[in-house]
XYZ file of C-alpha atoms in Angstrom:
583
model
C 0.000 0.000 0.000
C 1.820 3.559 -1.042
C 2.786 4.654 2.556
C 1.359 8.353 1.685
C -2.104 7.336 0.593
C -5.185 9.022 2.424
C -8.592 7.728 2.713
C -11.544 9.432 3.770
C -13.186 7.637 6.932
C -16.580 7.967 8.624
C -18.124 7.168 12.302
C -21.880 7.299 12.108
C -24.555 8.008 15.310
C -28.210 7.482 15.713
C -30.919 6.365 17.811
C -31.536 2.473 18.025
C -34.991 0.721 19.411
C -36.540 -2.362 20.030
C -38.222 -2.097 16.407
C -35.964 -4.289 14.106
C -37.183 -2.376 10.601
C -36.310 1.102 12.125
C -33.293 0.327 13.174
C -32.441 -1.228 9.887
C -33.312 1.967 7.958
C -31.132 3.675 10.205
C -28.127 2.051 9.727
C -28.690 2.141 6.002
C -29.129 6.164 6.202
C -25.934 6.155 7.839
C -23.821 4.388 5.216
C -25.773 6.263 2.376
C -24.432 9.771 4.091
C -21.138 8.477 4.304
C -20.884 7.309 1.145
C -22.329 10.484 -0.057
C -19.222 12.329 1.670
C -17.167 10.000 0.454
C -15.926 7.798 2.673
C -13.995 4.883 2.010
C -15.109 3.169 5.279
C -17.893 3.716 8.198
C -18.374 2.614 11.391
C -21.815 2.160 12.839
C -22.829 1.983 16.880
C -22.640 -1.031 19.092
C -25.746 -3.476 19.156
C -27.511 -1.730 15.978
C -30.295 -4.490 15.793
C -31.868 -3.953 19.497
C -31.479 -2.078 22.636
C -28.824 -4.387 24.288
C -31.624 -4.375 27.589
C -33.548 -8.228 27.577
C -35.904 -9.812 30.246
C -34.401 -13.413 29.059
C -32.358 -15.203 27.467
C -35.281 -16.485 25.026
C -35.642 -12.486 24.439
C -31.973 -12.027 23.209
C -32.218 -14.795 21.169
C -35.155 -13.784 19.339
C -33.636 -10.430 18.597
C -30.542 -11.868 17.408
C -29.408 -11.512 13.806
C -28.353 -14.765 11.655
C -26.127 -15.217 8.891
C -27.492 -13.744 5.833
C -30.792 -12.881 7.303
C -32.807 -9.819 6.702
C -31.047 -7.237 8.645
C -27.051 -8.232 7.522
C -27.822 -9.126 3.958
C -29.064 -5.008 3.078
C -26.255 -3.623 4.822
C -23.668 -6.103 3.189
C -25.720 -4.974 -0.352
C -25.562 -1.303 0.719
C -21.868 -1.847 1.135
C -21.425 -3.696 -2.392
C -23.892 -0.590 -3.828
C -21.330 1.695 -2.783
C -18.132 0.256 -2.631
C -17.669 1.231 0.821
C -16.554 -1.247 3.891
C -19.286 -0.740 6.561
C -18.154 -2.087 10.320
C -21.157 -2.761 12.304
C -22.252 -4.359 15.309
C -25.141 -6.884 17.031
C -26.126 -9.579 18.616
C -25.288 -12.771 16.808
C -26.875 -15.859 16.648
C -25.087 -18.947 15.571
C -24.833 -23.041 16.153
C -27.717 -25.593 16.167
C -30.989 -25.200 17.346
C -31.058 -25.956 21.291
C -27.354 -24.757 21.651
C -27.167 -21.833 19.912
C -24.865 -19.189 21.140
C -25.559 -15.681 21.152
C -22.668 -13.186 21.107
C -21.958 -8.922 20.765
C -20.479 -9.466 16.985
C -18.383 -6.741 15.447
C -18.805 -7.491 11.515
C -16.940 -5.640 8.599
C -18.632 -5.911 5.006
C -16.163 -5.149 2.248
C -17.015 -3.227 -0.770
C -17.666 -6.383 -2.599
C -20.582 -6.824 -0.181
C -19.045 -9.991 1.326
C -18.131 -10.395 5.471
C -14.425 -9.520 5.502
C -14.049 -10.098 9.025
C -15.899 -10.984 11.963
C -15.259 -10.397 16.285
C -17.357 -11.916 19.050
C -16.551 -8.939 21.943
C -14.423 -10.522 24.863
C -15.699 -8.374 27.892
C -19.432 -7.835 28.535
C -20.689 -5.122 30.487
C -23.176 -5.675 33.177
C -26.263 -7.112 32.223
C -24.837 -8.138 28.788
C -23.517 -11.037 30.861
C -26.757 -12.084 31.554
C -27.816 -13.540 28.230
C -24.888 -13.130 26.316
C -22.142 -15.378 25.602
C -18.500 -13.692 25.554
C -16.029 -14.649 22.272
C -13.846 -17.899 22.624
C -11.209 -16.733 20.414
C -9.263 -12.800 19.479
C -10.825 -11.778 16.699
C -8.825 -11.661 13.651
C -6.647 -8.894 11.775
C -8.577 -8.269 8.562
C -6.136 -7.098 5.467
C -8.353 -4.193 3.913
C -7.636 -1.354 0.867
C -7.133 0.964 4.018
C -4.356 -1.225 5.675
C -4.399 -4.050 8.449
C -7.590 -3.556 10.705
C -8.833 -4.854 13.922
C -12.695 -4.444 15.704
C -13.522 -4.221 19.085
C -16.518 -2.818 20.975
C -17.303 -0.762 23.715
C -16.368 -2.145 27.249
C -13.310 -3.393 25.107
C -11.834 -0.240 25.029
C -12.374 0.626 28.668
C -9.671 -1.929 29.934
C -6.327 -2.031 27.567
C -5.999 -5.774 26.636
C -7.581 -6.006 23.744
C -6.665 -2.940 21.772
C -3.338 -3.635 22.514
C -3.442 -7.273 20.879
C -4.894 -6.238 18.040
C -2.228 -3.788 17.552
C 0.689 -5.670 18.488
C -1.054 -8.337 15.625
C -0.517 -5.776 13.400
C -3.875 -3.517 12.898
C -3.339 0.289 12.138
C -7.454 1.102 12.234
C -8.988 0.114 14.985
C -12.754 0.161 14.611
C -15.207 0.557 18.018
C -18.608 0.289 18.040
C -20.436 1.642 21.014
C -23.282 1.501 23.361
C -22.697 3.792 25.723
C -23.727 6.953 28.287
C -20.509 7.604 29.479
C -18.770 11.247 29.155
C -15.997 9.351 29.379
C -15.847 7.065 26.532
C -15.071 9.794 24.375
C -12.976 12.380 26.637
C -10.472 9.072 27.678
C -11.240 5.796 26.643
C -11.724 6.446 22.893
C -8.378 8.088 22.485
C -6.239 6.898 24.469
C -5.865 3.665 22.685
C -5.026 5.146 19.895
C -2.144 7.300 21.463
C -0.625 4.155 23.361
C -0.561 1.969 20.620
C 0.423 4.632 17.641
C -3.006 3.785 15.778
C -6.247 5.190 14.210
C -8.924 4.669 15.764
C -12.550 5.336 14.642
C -15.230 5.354 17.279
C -19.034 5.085 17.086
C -21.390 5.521 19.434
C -25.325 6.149 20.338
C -27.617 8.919 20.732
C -30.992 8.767 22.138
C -32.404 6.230 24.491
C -30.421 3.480 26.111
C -33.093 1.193 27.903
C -36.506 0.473 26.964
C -39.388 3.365 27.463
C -41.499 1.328 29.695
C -38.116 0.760 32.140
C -36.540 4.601 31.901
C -38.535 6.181 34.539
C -37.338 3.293 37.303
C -34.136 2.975 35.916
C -33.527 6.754 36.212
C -35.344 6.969 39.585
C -32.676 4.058 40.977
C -29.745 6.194 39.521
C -30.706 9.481 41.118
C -30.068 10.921 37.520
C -32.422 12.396 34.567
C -34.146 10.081 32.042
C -31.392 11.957 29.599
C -28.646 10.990 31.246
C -29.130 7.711 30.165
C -29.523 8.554 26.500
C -26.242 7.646 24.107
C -23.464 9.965 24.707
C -23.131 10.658 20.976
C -19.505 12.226 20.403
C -18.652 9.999 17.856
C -14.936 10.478 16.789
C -11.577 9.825 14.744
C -8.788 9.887 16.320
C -4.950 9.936 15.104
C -2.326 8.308 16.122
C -1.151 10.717 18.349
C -4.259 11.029 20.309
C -5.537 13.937 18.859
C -9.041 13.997 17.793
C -9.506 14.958 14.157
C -13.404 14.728 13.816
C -15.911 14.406 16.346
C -19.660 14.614 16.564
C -22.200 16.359 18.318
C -23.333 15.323 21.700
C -26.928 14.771 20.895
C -28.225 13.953 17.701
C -27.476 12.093 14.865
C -24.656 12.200 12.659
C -21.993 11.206 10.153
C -18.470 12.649 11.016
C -15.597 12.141 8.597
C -11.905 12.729 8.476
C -9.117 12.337 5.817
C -6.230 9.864 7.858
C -3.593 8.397 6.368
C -2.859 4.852 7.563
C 0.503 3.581 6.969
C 1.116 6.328 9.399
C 0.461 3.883 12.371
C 3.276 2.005 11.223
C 5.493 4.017 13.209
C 5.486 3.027 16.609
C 8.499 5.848 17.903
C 8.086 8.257 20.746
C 9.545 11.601 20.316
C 12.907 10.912 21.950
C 13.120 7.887 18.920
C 12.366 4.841 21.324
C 9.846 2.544 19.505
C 7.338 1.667 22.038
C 7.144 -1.429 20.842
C 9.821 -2.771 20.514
C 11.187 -1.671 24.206
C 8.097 -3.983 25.371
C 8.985 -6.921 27.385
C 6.705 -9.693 26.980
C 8.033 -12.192 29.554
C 7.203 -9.784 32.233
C 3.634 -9.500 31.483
C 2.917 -13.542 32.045
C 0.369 -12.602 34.971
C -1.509 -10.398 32.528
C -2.466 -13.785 30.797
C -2.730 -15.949 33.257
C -6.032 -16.877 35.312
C -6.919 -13.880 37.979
C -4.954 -15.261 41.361
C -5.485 -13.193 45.007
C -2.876 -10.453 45.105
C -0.652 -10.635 47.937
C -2.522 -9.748 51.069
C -2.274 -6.335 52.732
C -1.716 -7.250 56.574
C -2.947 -3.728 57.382
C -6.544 -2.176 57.051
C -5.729 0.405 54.197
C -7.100 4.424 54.847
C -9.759 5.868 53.356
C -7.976 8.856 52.543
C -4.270 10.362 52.391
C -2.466 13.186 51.722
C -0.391 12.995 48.425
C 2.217 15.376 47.339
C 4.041 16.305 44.178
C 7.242 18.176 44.349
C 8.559 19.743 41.050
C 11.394 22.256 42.214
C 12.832 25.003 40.280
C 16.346 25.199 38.631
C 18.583 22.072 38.077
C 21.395 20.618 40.143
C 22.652 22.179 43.600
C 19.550 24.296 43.508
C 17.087 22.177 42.463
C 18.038 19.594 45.162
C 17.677 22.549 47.863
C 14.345 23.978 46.448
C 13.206 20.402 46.618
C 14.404 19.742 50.279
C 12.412 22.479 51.301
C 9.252 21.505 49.261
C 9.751 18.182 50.791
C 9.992 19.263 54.463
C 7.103 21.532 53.918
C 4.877 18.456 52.333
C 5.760 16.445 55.183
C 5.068 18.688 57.549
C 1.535 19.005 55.888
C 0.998 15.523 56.883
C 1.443 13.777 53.215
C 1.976 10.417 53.296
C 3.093 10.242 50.002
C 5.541 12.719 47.796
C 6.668 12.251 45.121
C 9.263 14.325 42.945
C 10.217 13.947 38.754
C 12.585 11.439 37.342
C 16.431 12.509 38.052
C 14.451 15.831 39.202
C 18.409 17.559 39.711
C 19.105 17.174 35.680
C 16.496 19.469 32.892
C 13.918 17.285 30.948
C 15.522 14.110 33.581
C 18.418 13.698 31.392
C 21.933 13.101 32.502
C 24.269 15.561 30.895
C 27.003 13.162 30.330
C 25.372 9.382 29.835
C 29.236 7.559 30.158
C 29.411 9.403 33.514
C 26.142 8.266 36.051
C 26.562 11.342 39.110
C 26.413 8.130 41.444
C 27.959 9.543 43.851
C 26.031 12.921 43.990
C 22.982 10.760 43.995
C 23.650 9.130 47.547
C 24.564 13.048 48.800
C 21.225 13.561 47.536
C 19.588 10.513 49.092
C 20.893 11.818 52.536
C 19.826 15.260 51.485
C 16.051 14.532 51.520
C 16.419 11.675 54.257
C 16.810 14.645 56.339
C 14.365 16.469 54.942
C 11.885 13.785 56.355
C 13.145 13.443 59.471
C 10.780 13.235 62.079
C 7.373 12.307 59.449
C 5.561 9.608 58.661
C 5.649 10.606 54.967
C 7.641 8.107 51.539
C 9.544 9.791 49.144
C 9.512 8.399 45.717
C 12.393 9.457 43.440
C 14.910 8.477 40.718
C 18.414 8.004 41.255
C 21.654 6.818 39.197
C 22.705 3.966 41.172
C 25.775 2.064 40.351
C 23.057 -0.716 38.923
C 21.484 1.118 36.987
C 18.536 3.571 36.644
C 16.120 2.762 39.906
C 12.934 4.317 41.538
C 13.510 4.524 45.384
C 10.969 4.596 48.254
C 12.695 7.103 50.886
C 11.146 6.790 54.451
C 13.385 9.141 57.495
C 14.805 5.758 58.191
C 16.332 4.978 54.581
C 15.251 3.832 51.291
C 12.248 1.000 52.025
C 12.150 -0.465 47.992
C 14.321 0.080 45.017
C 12.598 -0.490 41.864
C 15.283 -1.038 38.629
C 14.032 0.227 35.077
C 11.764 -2.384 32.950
C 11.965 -0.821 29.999
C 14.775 0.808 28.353
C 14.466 4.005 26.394
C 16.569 6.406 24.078
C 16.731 9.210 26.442
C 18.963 7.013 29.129
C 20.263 4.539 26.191
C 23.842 3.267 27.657
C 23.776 3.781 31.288
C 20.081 2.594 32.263
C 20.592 -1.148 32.198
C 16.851 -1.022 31.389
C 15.384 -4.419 30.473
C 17.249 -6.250 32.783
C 15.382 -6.235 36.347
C 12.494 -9.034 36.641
C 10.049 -7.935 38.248
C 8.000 -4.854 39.756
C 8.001 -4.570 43.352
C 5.875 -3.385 45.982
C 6.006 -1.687 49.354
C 3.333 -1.633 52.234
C 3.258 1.321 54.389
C 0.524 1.995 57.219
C -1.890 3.461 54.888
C -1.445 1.059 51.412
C 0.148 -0.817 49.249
C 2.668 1.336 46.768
C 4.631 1.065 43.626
C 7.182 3.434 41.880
C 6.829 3.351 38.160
C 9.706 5.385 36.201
C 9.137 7.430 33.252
C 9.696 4.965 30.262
C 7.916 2.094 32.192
C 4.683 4.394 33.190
C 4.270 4.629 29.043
C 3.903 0.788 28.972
C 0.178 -0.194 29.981
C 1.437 -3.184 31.316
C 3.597 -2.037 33.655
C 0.269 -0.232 35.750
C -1.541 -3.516 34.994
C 0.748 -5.389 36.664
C 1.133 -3.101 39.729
C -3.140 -3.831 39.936
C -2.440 -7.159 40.211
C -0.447 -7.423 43.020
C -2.744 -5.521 44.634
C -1.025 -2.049 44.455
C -3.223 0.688 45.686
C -1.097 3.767 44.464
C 1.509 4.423 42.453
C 4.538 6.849 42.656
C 4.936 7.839 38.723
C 8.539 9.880 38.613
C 8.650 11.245 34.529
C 11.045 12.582 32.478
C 9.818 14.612 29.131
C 6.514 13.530 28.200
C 4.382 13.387 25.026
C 0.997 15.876 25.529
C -1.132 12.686 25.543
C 0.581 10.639 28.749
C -0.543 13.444 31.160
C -4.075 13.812 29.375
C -4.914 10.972 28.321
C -2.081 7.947 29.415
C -1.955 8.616 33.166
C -5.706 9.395 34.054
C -6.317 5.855 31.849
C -3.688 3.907 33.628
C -5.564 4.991 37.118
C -9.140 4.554 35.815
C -8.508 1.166 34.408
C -6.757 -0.333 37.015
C -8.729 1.173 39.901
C -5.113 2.586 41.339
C -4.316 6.087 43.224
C -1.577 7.460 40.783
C 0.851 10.559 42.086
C 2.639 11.708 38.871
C 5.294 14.014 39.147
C 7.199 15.017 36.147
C 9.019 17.996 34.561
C 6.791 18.734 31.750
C 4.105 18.773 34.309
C 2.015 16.588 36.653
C -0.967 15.646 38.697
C -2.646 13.649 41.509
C -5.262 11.019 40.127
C -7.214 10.237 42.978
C -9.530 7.621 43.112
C -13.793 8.627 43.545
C -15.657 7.255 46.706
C -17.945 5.247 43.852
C -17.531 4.704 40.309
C -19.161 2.794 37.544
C -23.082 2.917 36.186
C -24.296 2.057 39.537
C -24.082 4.779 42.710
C -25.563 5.218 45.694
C -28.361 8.187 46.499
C -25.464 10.124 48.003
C -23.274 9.794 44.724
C -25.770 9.619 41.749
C -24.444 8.467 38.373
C -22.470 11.997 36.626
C -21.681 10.842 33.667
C -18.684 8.980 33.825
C -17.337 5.586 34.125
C -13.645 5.463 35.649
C -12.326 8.781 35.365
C -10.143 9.661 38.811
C -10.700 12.679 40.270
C -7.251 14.764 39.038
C -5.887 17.469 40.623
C -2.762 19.725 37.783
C 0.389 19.982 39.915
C 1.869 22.998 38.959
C 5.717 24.354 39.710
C 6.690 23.951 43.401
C 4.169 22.163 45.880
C 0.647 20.868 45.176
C -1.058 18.555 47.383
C -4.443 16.758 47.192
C -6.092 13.910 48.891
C -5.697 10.083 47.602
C -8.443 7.388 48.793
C -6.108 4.191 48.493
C -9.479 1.621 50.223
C -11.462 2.678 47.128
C -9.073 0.237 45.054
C -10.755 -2.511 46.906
C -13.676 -1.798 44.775
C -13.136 -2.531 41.006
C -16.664 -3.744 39.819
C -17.564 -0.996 36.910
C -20.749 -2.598 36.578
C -22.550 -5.995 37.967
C -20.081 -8.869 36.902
C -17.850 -6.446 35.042
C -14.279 -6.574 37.101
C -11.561 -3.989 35.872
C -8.973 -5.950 36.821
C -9.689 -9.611 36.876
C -12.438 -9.358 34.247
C -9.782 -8.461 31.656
C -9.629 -11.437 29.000
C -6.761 -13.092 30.282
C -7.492 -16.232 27.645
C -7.424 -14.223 24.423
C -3.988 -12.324 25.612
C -1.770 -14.343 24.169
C -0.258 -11.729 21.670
C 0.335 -9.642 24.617
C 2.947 -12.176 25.954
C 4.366 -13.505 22.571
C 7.416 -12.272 21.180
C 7.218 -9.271 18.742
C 7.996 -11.288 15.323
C 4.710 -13.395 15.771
C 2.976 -12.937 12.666
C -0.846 -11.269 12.833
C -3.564 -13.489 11.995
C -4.753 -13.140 8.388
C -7.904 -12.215 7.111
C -10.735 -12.265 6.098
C -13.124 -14.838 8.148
C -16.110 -16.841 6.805
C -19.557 -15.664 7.198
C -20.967 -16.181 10.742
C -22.680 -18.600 11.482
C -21.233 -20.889 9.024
């Protein structure tokens, strides 16, 4: 495919009900407009055949599409009438009478009109687990005019895992279907994958009701919330590989959205200090990720509902920076913070050593001793970097001495030679009084993994200490690494930083006292600015990581179908396209 080539690419929204023909019509108006505008390729909502809201299992099935029945076979000819691939998405009914399964089914029709590729969705949300039946198998990397492609859907894109398989398999368009009220689909969720995996990603969602019209008025009474707030959150989107949102749509209403993206450019996978993302991954480490949920170790303590958290950014660089900080740190403490934290190598501009063949270990253990005094007397852990004579290492300061030393995982350009990142084996933990804490260094906090696997040894907080930063970690990759892992994160960096502190309740479900506001996971984030900024950090709530009934964060990711995250980079992507379902 020539590398420069652009295609024009669409993400459709409307209003689906429990009336089969409507919501037939509907998707056909929405490939029609895009294919008026010319678009290449368009992505329809999640569940576009029925509200995804049954009172049985007998319900679902008899709402179900079939292969080649009257609502795929018009949208496959629709897609052969214009030459235009058309993702969409429903519930799918397939196998023998008796034993039939029914599964969410992200479909792609090809310009030819025939199924190009076909996804059952691996995590159900809520009440989709009810009557639904979640995919056995990843669903496959489908070789299109645009480039290599992969589908997913909705709660898929909440959690990492499977937007990160399909582009380690190769896809540069990811396509998502949703189904969704969440603000936050479309302020986080949507793009962030596409900034942590270097991909497109084209994102369609609802408008208009959610639930049936005979069950809003409870529903919405239970919620504490307005029959609105449960409509689709619209804001259907394109995003580039960067993060950056090139289209989106309106709130409310319905809509076709377009964008002109070129592909192939997904096929670079380099930060902006030239370390490929990728290939600084380190599979072997993330075994756990794909490997049946286990207890984390258990916290002997009773961990507090709330602590003070501090991050530290001090002005100037060496001799002065390592005063200003002393004093920042002394004040913090005295404030009662549990928890500061300051930026990677926070005496060196941007985190950089000046001279790479020439680690300042020895300035780094005055320094150590420098803000060891600085804590004397507190209760409060100090995460920093350091250049110690193994390497590049996070260390957890208490007034006694450093309590946990945590070695690079990944290795990056900007501390190339001197690092020894990609040797240490493992990320360790640290209980204090209050929780359970990690300390995550710059190139490793870029890695979804790395967070992932904090979560699952039960890690309540973690100490992020960054070097330069892309715009899109601190908007989009740190909030995301704290929503979807249910994990206090205290990010101090040069470029910038914040405190991502966990809310009292999440997920669709509150209580009276915390009504439903519109988002999902998002923390509650407090900017650090230059100097001292504290804020308070609720390390119990990551006790609690049910989004939604039967939905898990943590140990409902889809540990089975993660197999490319732990395979070595040079395993080939599975080809495309499938067979019809249901055959």
């Amino acid at each position: 495919m020539d590398e420069a080539r652009t295609f024009r690419v669409a993400a459709a929204q409307f209003e689906v009900g429990q009336d089969r023909k409507t919501n037939l019509a509907a998707c056909l108006r929405a490939v029609d407009a895009a294919a008026e505008q010319g678009a290449a390729l368009v992505v329809l909502p999640e569940f576009c055949n029925h509200l995804s809201w049954y009172d049985d299992r007998e319900q679902a099935l008899a709402a179900a599409c079939r292969a080649e029945d009257d609502f795929l076979t018009p949208l496959a000819q629709r897609a052969a009438h214009h030459r235009i691939y058309v993702k969409l998405h429903v519930t799918l009914a397939s196998g023998a009478p008796g034993s039939e399964r029914i599964t969410a089914a992200s479909l792609l029709y090809g310009p030819d009109g025939l199924l190009a590729g076909a996804a059952d969705k691996q995590v159900l949300m809520g009440s989709e687990n009810d009557h639904l039946d979640p995919a056995t198998e990843a669903g496959p990397i489908v070789d299109t005019a645009l480039g290599p492609v992969g589908l997913y859907s909705c709660m898929e894109g909440v959690i990492h895992e499977v937007c990160r398989g399909l582009a380690l398999r190769g896809a540069h368009l990811l396509l998502n279907s949703l189904n969704s009220f969440a603000l936050d689909e479309a302020s986080l969720h949507i793009p962030v994958r596409a900034a942590e995996n270097r991909v497109w990603v084209i994102a369609a969602n609802k408008v208009g009701p959610l639930l049936p019209a005979d069950r809003i008025g409870a529903i919405s009474t239970a919620m504490g919330v307005p029959p609105e707030a449960l409509d689709g959150a619209g804001e259907s989107q394109i995003v580039a590989p960067d993060g950056s949102v090139v289209a989106k749509g309106p709130r409310r209403g319905e809509a076709v959205v377009v964008a002109d993206i070129r592909p192939a450019a997904a096929a670079d996978k380099r930060r902006k200090d030239g370390t490929d993302g990728f290939a600084a991954r380190r599979p072997a480490l993330y075994t756990p990720i794909a490997s049946p949920p286990a207890p984390a170790p258990v916290f002997a303590g009773s961990r507090a509902e709330q602590v003070e958290a501090a991050v530290v950014r001090p002005a100037g660089s060496g001799r002065a920076a390592v005063g200003d900080a002393a004093r920042l740190v002394r004040i913090a403490a005295d404030k009662g913070a549990g928890l500061i934290v300051l930026p990677e190598l926070f005496w060196h501009a941007g985190g950089v050593l000046p001279d790479p063949r020439r680690p300042d270990t020895e300035d780094a253990q005055d320094i150590l001793l420098i803000l060891r005094a600085a804590l004397a007397g507190s209760r409060a852990h100090l995460a920093l970097t350091l250049p110690l004579p193994s390497g590049h290492a996070g260390v957890l300061l208490d007034r006694d001495g450093p309590v946990l030393t945590q070695h690079q995982l990944h290795a990056g350009a900007r501390h190339h030679g001197w690092a020894q990142a990609g040797t240490a084996e493992a990320l360790v933990t640290h209980d204090t009084p209050w929780g359970r804490v990690a300390v995550v260094l710059g190139d490793d906090a870029v890695q979804p993994e790395t967070l992932r696997l904090a979560a699952l040894r039960g890690v309540d907080t973690a100490a992020v200490c960054l070097g330069a930063t892309e715009p899109w970690e601190l908007a989009l990759g740190l909030p995301e690494r704290s929503a979807e892992n249910r994990m206090n994160l205290v990010a101090a960096g040069h470029d910038g930083g914040a405190l991502h502190a966990l809310p009292v309740e999440f997920g669709l479900w509150r209580s009276r006292d915390a009504p439903f506001d519109g988002t999902i996971s998002t923390p509650a984030t407090t900017v650090a600015g230059p100097g001292l900024t504290l804020a308070t950090i609720r390390p119990r709530q990551a006790e609690n990581r049910l989004v939604s009934r039967a939905t898990d964060l943590v140990d409902g990711r889809p540990w089975r179908l993660a197999e490319a995250l732990v395979a070595p980079r040079s395993t080939p992507r599975s080809p495309g396209p499938l067979p019809h379902p249901g055959q």
